[in-house]
Each structure stands twice: as structure tokens, then as C-alpha cells.
XYZ file of N, CA and C in Angstrom:
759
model
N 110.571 106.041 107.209
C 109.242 105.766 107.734
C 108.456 107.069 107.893
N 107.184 106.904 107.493
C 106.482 108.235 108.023
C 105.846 107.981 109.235
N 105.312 109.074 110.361
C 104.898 109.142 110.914
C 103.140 109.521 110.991
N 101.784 108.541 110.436
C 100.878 109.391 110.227
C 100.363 109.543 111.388
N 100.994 109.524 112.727
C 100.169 110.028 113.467
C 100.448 111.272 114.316
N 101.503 111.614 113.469
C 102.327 113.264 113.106
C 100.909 113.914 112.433
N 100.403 114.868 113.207
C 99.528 115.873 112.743
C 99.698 116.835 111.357
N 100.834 117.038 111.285
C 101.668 117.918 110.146
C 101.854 117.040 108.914
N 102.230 115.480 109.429
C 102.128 114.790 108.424
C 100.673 114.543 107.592
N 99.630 114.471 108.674
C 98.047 113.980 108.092
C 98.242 115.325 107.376
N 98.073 116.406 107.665
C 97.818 117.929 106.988
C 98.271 117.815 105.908
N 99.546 117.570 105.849
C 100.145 117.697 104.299
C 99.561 116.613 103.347
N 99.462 115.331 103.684
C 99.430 114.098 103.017
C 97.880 114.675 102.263
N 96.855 114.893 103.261
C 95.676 115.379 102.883
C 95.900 116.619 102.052
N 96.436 117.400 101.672
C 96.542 118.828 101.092
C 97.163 118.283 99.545
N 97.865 117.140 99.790
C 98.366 116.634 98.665
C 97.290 115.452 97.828
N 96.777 114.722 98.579
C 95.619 114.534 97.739
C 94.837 115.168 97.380
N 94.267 116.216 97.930
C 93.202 116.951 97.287
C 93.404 117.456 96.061
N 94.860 117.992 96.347
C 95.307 118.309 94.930
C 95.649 117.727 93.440
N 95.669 116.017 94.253
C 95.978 115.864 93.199
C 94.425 115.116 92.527
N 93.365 115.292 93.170
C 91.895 115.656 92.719
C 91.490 116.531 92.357
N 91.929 117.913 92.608
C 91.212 119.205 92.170
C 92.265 119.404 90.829
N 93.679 119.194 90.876
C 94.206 119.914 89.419
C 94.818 118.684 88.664
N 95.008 117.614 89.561
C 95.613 116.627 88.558
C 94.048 115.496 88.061
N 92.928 115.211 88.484
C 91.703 114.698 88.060
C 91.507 113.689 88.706
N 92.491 112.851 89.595
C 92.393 111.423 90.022
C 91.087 111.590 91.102
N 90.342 110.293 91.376
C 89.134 110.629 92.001
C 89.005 109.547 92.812
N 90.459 108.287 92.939
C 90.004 107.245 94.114
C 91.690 106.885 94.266
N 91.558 106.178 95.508
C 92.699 105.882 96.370
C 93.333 104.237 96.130
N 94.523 104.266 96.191
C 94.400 102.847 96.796
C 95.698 102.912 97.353
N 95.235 102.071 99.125
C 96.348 101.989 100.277
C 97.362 100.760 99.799
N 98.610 100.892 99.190
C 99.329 99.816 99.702
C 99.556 99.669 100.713
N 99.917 98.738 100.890
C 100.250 97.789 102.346
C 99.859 98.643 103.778
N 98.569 98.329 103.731
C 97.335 99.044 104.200
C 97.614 98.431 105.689
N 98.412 97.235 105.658
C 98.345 96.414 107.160
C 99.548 97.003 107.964
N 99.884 98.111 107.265
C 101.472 98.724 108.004
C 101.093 100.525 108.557
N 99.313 100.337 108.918
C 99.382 101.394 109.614
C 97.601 101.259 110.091
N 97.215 102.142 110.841
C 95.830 101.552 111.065
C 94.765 102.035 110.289
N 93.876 101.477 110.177
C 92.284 101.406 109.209
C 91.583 103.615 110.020
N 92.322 103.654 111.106
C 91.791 104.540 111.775
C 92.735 105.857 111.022
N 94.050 105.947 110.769
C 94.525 106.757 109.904
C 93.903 106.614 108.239
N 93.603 105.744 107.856
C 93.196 105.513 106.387
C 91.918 106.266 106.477
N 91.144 106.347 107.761
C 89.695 107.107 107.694
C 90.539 108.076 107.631
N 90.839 108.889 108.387
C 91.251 110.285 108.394
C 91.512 110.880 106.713
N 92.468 110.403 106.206
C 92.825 110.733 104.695
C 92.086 110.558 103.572
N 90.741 109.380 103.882
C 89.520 109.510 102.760
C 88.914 110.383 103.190
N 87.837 110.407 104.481
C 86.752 111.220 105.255
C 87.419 112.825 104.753
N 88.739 113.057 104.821
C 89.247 114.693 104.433
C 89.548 114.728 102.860
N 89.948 113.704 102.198
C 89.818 114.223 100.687
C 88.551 113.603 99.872
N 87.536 113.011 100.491
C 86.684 112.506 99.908
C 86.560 111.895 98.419
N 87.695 110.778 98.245
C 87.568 110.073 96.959
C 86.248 109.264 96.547
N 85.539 109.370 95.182
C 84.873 108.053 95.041
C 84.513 107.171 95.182
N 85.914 106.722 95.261
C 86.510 104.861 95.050
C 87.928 105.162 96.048
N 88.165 103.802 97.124
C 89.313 103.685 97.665
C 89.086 102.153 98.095
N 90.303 101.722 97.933
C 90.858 100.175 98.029
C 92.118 99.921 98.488
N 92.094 99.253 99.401
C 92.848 98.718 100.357
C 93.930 97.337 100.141
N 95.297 97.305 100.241
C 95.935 96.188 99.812
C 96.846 95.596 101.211
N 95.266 94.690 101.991
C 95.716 93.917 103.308
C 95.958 92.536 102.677
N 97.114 92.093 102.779
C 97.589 90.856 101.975
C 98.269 89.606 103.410
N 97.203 89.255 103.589
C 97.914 88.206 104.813
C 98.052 87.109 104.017
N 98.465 85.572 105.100
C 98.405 84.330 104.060
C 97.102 83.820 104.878
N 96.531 82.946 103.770
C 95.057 82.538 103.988
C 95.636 81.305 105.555
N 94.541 80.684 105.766
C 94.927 79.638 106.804
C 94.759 77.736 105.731
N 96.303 77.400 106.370
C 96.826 76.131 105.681
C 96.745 74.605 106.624
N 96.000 73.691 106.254
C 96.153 72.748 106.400
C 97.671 71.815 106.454
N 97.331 70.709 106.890
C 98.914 69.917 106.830
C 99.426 69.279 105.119
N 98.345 69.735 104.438
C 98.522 69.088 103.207
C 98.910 70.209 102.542
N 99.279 71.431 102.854
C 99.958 72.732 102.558
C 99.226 73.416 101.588
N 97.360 72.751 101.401
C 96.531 73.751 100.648
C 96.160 74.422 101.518
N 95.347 75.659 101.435
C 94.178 76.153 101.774
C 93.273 75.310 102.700
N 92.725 75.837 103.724
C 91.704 74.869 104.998
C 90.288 75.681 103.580
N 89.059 74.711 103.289
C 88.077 75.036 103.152
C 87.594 76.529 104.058
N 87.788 76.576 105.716
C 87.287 77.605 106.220
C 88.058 78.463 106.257
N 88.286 80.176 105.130
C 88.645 80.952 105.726
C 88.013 81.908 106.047
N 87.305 81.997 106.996
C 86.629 82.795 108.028
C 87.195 83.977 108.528
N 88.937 83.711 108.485
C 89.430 84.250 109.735
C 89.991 85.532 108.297
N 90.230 84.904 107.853
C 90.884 85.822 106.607
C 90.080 87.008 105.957
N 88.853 86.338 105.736
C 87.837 87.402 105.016
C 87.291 88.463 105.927
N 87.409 87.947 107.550
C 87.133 88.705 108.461
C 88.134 89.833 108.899
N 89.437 89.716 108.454
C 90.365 90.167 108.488
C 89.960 91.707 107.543
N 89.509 91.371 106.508
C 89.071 92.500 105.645
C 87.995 93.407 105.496
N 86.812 92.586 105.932
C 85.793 93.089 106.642
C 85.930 94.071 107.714
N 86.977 93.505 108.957
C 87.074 94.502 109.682
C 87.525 96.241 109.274
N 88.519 95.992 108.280
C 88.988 97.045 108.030
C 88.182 97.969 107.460
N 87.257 97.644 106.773
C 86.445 98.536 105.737
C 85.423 98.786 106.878
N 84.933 97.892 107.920
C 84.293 98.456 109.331
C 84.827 99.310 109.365
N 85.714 100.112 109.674
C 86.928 100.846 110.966
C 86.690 102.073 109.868
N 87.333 101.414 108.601
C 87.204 102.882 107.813
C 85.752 103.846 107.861
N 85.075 103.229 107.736
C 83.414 103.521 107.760
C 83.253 102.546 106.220
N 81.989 101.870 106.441
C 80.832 100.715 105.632
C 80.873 101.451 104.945
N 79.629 102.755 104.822
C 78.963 103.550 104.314
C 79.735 104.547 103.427
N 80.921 104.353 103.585
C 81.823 105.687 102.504
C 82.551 104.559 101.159
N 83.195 105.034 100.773
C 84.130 104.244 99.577
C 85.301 103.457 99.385
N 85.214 103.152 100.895
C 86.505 102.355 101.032
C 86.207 100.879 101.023
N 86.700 100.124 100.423
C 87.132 98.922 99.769
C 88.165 98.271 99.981
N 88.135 96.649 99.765
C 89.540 95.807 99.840
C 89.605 95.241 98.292
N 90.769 94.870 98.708
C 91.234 93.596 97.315
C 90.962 92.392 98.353
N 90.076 91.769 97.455
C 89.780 90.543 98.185
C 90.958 89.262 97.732
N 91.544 89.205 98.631
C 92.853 88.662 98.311
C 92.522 87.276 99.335
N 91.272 86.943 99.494
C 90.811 85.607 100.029
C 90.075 84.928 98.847
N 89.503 85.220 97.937
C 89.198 84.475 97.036
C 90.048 84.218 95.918
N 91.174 85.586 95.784
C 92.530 85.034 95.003
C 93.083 83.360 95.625
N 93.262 83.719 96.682
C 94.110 82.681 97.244
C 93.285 81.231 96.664
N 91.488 80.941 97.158
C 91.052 80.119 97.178
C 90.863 79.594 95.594
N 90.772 80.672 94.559
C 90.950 80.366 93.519
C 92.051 79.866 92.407
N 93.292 80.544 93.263
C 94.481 79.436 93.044
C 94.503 78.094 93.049
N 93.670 77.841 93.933
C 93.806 76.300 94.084
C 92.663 75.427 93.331
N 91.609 76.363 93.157
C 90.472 75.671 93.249
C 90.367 75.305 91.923
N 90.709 75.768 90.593
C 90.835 75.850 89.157
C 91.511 74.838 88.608
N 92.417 74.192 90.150
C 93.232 73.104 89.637
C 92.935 71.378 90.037
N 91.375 71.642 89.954
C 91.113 70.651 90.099
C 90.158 70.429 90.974
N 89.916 71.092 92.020
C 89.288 71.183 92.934
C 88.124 72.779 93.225
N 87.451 72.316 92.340
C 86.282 73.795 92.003
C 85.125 73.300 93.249
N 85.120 72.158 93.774
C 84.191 72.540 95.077
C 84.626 73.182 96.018
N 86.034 74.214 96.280
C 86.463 75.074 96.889
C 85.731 76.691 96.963
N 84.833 76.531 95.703
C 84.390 77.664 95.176
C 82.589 77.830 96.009
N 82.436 76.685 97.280
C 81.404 76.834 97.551
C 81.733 76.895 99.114
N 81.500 78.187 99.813
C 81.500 77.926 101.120
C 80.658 76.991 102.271
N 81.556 76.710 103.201
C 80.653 75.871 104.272
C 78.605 76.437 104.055
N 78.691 77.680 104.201
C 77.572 78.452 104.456
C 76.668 78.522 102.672
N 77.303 77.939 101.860
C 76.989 77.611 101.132
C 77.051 78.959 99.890
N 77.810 79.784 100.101
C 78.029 81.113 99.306
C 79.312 81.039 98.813
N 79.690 82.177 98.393
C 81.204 81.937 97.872
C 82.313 82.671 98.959
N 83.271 81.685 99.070
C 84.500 81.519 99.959
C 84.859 82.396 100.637
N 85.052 83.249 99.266
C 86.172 84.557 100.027
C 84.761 85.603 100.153
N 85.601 87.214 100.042
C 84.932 88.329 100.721
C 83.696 88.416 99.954
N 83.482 88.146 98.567
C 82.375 88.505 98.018
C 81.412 87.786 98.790
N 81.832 86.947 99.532
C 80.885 86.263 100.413
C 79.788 86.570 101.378
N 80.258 87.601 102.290
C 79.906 88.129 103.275
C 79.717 89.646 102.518
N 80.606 90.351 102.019
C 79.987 91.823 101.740
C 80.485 92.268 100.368
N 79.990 91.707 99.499
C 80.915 92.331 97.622
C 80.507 93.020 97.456
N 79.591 94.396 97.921
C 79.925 95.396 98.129
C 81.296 96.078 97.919
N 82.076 95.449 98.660
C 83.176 96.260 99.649
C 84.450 95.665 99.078
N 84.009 94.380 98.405
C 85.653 93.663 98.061
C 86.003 93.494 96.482
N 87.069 93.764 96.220
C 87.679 94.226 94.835
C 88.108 93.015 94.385
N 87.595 92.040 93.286
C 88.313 91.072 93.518
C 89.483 90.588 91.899
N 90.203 90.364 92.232
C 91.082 90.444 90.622
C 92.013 88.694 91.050
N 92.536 88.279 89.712
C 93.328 87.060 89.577
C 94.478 87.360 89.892
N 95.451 88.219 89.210
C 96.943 88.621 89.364
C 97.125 89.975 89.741
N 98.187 90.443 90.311
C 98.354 92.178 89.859
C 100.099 92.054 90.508
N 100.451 93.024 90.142
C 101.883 93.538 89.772
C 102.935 92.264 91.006
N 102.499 92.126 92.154
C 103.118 91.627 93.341
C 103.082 89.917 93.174
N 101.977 89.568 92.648
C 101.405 88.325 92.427
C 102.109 87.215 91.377
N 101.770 88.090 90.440
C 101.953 87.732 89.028
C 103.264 88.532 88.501
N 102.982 88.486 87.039
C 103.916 89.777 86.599
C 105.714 89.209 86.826
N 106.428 90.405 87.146
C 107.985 89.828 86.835
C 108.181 89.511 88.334
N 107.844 89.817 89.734
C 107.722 89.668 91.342
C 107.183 87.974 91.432
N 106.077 87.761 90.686
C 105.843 86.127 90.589
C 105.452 85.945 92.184
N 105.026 86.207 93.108
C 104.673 85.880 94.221
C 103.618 84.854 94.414
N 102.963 84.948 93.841
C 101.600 83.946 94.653
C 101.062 84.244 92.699
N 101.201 83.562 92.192
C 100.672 83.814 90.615
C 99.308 82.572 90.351
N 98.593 83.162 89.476
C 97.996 82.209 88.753
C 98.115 81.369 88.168
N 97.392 79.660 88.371
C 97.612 79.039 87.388
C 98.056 79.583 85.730
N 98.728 79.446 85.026
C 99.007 80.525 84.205
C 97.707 80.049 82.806
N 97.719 78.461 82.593
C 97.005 77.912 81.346
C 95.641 77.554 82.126
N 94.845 78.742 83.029
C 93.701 78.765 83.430
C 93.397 80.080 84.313
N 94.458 81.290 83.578
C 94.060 82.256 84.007
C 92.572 82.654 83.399
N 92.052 82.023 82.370
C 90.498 82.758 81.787
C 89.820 82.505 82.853
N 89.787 80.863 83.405
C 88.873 80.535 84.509
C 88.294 81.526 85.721
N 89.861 81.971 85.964
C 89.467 83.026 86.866
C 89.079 84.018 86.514
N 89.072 84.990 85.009
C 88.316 85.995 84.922
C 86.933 85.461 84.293
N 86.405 84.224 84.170
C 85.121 83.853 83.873
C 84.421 84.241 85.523
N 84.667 83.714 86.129
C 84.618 83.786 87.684
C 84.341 85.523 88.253
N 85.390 85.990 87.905
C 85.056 87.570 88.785
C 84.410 88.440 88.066
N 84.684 88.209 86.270
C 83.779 89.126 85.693
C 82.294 88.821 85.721
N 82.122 87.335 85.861
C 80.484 87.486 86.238
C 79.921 87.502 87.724
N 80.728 87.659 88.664
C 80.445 87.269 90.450
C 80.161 89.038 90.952
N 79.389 88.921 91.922
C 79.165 90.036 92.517
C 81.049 90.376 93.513
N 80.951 91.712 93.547
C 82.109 92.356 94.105
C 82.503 92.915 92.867
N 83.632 93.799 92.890
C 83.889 94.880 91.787
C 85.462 94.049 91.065
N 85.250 93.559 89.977
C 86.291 92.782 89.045
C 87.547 93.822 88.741
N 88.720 93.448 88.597
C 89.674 94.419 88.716
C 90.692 93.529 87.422
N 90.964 94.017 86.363
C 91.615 93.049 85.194
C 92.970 93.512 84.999
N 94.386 92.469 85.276
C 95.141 93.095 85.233
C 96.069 93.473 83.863
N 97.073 94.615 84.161
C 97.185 94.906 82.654
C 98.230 93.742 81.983
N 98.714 92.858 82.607
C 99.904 91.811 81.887
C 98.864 90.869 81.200
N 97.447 90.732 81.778
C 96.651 89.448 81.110
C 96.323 90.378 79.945
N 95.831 91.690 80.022
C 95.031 92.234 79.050
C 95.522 92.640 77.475
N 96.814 92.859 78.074
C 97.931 93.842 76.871
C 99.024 92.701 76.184
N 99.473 92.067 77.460
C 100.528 91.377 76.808
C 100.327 89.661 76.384
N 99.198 89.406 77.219
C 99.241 88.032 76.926
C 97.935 87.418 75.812
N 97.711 88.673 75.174
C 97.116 87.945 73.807
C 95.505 87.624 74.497
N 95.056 88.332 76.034
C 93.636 87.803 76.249
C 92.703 88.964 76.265
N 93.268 89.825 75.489
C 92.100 91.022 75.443
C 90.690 90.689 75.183
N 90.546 90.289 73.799
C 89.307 89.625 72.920
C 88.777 88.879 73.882
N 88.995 87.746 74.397
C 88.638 86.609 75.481
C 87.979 87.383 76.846
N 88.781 88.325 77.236
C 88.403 88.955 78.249
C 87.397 90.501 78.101
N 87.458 90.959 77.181
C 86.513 91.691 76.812
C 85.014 91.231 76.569
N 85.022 89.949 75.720
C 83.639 89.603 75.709
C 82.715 88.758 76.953
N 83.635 88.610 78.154
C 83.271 88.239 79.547
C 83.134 90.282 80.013
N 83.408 91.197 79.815
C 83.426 92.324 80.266
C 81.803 92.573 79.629
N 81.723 92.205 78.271
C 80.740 92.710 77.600
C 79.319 92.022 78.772
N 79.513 90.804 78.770
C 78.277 90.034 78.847
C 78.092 90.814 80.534
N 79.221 91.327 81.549
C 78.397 91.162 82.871
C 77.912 93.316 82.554
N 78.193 93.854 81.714
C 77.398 95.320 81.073
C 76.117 95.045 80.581
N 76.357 93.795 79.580
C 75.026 94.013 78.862
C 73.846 93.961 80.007
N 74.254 92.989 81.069
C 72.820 92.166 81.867
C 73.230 92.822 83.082
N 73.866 93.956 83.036
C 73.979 95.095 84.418
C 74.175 93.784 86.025
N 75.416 93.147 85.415
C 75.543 92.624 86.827
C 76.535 93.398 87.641
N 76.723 93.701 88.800
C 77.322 94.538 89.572
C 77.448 93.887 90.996
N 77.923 95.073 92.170
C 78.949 94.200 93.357
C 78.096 93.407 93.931
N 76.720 94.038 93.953
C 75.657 93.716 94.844
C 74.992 92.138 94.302
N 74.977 92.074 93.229
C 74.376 91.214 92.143
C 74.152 89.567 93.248
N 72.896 89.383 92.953
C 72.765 87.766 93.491
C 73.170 86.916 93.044
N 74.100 86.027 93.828
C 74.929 84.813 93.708
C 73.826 83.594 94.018
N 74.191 82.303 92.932
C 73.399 81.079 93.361
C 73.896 80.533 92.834
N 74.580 79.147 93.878
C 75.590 78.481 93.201
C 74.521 77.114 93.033
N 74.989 76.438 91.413
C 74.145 75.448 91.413
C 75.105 73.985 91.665
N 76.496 74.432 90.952
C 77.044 72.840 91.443
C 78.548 73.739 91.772
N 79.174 72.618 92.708
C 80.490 73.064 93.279
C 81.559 71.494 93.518
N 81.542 70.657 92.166
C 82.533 69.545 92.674
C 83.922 69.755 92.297
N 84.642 68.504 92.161
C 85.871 68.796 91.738
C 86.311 69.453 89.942
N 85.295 68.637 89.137
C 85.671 69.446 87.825
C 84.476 70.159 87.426
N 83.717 70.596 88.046
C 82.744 71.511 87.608
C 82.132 72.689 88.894
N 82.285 73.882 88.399
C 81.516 74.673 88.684
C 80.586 75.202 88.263
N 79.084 75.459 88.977
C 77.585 76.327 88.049
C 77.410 76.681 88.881
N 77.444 78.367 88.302
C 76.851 79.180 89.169
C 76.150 80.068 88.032
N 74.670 80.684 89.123
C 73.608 81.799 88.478
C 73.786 82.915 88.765
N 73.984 84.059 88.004
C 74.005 85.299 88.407
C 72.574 86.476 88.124
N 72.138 86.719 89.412
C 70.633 87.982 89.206
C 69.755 87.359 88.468
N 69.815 85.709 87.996
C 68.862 85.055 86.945
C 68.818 85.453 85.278
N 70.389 85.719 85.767
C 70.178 86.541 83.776
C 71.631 85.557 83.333
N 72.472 85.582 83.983
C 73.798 84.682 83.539
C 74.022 83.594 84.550
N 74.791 82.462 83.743
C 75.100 81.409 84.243
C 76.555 80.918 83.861
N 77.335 80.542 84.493
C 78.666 80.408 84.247
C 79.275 79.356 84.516
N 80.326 78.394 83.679
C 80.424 77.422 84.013
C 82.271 77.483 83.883
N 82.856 76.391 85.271
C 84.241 76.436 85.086
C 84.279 74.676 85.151
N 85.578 74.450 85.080
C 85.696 73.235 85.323
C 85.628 72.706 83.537
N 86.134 70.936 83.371
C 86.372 70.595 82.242
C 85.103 69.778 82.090
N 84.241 69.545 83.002
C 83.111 68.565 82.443
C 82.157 69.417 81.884
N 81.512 68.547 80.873
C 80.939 69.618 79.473
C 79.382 68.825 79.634
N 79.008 68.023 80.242
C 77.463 67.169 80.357
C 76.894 68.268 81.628
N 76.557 69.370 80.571
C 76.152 70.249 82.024
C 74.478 70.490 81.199
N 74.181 70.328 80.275
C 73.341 70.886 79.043
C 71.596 70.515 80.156
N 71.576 70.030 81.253
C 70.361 69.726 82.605
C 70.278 70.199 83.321
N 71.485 71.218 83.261
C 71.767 72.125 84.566
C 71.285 73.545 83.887
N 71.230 73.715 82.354
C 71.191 74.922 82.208
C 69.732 75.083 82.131
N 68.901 76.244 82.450
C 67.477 76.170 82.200
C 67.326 76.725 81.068
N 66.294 76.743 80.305
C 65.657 76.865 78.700
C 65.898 78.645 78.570
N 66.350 78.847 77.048
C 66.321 80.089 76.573
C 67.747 80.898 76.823
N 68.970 80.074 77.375
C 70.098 80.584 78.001
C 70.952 79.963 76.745
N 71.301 80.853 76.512
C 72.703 80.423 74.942
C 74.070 80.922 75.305
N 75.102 80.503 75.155
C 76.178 80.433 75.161
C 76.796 81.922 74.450
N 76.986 82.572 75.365
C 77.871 84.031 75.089
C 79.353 84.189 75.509
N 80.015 83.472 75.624
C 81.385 83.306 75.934
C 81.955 81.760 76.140
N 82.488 82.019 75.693
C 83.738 80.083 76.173
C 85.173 80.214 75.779
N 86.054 79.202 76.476
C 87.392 78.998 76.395
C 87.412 77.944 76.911
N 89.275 77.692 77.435
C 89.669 76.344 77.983
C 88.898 76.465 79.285
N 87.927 75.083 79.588
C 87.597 75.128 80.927
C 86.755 75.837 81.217
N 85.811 76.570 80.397
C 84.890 77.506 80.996
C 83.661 78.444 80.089
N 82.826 78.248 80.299
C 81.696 78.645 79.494
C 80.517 79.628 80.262
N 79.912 80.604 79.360
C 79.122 81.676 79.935
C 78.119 81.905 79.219
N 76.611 81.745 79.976
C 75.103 81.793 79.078
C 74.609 82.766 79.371
């Protein structure tokens, strides 16, 4: 165990990042298991090596109903992450993995895409309240991968990168979908479309439908994205919007 609230320890830990910014090039952080020490030591070690980019991996379990999904409200969860990037400081570069809209999107792809619309009428998880601040990705090494923890539907992993590559918060693609599973092409031209039309964390969300097999949502008024298997959407789309991406379950104008 380390001790970071060993003075000698912060000194060194900090002397060792810097370095490995000034001679090795790296320029952002990311805390594993960020919930096994406080948000108040994590300031200390950005605020003194001043990274870029830093992201945080607070991984609780969302809150469960008796039917052993997901409750529609997780409030408590996204607030959970929010706080932390409070504590660190708003205003600097510290970030979460929004590991509340992973969760809600597990479920929601399988049938149930009106999960994808919060009570408040925004989207669920953290991009909700501040995508700014929240990193949001489908799988990564703990999840997915050979660990298998909490994985993606596997024959609707596109769904979910239709979803984060066009949603405000910062999209994070992992390398088993990209390299090994044959979805580079697929996932590159969802990379292309949210560059071409400069959508980013901040980007305005407007969700137009949220039922069980369909999702529409508008992004900044330049893209529109559709999940879910129902295809009689052609009233929902407004004039001059053409089809720049599709797969199983999911289409992008």
C-alpha cells in the first residue's frame, strides 16, 4: 500500500510525473481506482504536474431495482462523479469515465432505448449534467476484453459507439473493438462524421424520440443519429440530412 498522505511520498510521485512529461512526452493522467484514495490527493498530483488531460476510474455499481436492471434514476451515481471532478477543481483537466452511461447503455441497446432519456429529459448518465468533464467509452480492459466484467452487448457493440461518437462528453474507443474485432472501418467513419461537423464535449444534445426500439437524437443541429431496429423514422428526419453512416441497429445523418 502506499501512503499518499506521506509527504515524501506526494514529492516523489510528483517528481516522477513531471518527468515522465518533461523527458518521456506523456501529457495526461489517468487515476485507476481513483475511489481507493481521496479526490483531495488526486488535486495535489495534477495542480503540481500540470497535465492537459486527466481521468479518473470511480467504478461503483449503478442503483438496481427488484427486477435486477438498472432504476431509470441514477442520480446518485452520476453525482458520485461529479463530485469528484468538484474536489479536484471544475476548472483544471480532470475528468471521469463516465461509467453511468456505460452501465445504462448496457441495458438500454437491448431493447429498451427509452433508457437513453432522462427523467429531466437529457441523457442519463454524466454527459448529462456536465460532458464537459465525463469520458465516456463502451468497453475497456476491466469490462470487456479477457477480465469480461460488466461487457457489452457484444452483436450491438456499434450501437454504442454510434451513441458516444456523436454525444457530447469526450468518446474514448477501445483497442479490442478497433484492432481486433474487424470494426475499424465502421468505427472510423462515425469518428469521421463527429470531426467533420466539429461536434465536441460541450456540443448540444436534443433528444427527439426515446422508446423501446428507437432512439433520435440531434446533435449542435448538424447530426442526427438513430439506434434501435425501427427504420419508419424518414418524419423524424428534417430536409437536407443524408445518411453518413449505418450498421446493425443504427444510422447517422
Amino acid at each position: 500500500d502506499i501512503d499518499h498522505l506521506n509527504l515524501r511520498v506526494q514529492k516523489e510521485l510528483v517528481e516522477w510525473l513531471n518527468w515522465l512529461k518533461a523527458d518521456i512526452g506523456f501529457d495526461g493522467w489517468r487515476f485507476d481506482f481513483a475511489k481507493g484514495y481521496s479526490a483531495v490527493v488526486a488535486k495535489i498530483y495534477i495542480d503540481r504536474s500540470e497535465p492537459s488531460f486527466a481521468v479518473a476510474e470511480i467504478w461503483t455499481s449503478l442503483a438496481y431495482g427488484g427486477d435486477g436492471k438498472p432504476n431509470l434514476n441514477q442520480d446518485q451515481h452520476r453525482q458520485e462523479l461529479v463530485n469528484w471532478v468538484d474536489k479536484v477543481g471544475g476548472k483544471g483537466p480532470a475528468t471521469t469515465f463516465d461509467f453511468t452511461t456505460k452501465g445504462i447503455l448496457n441495458v438500454a441497446v437491448e431493447g429498451e432505448l427509452w433508457r437513453l432519456r432522462g427523467t429531466d429529459g437529457k441523457a442519463p448518465g454524466m454527459i448529462g449534467w456536465w460532458p464537459a468533464k465525463a469520458v465516456t467509452f463502451v468497453d475497456n480492459h476491466d469490462t470487456g476484453s479477457t477480465q469480461h466484467m460488466w461487457p457489452f452487448p457484444s452483436d450491438r457493440v456499434m450501437q454504442g459507439y454510434a451513441y458516444i461518437l456523436t454525444h457530447p462528453g469526450t468518446p474514448c474507443i477501445f483497442y479490442d473493438h478497433f484492432f481486433d474485432w474487424g470494426l475499424k472501418e465502421e468505427i472510423d467513419r462515425l469518428v469521421s462524421v463527429r470531426t467533420r461537423h466539429g461536434i465536441h464535449s460541450e456540443s448540444k444534445l436534443q433528444i427527439i424520440e426515446a422508446d423501446a426500439d428507437l432512439y433520435l437524437a440531434e446533435i449542435d443541429g448538424k447530426v442526427i443519429v438513430k439506434l434501435g431496429p425501427r427504420y419508419d423514422v424518414g418524419n423524424l428526419i428534417p430536409g437536407g440530412f443524408k445518411v453518413a453512416a449505418h450498421g446493425n441497429d443504427y444510422a447517422v445523418w
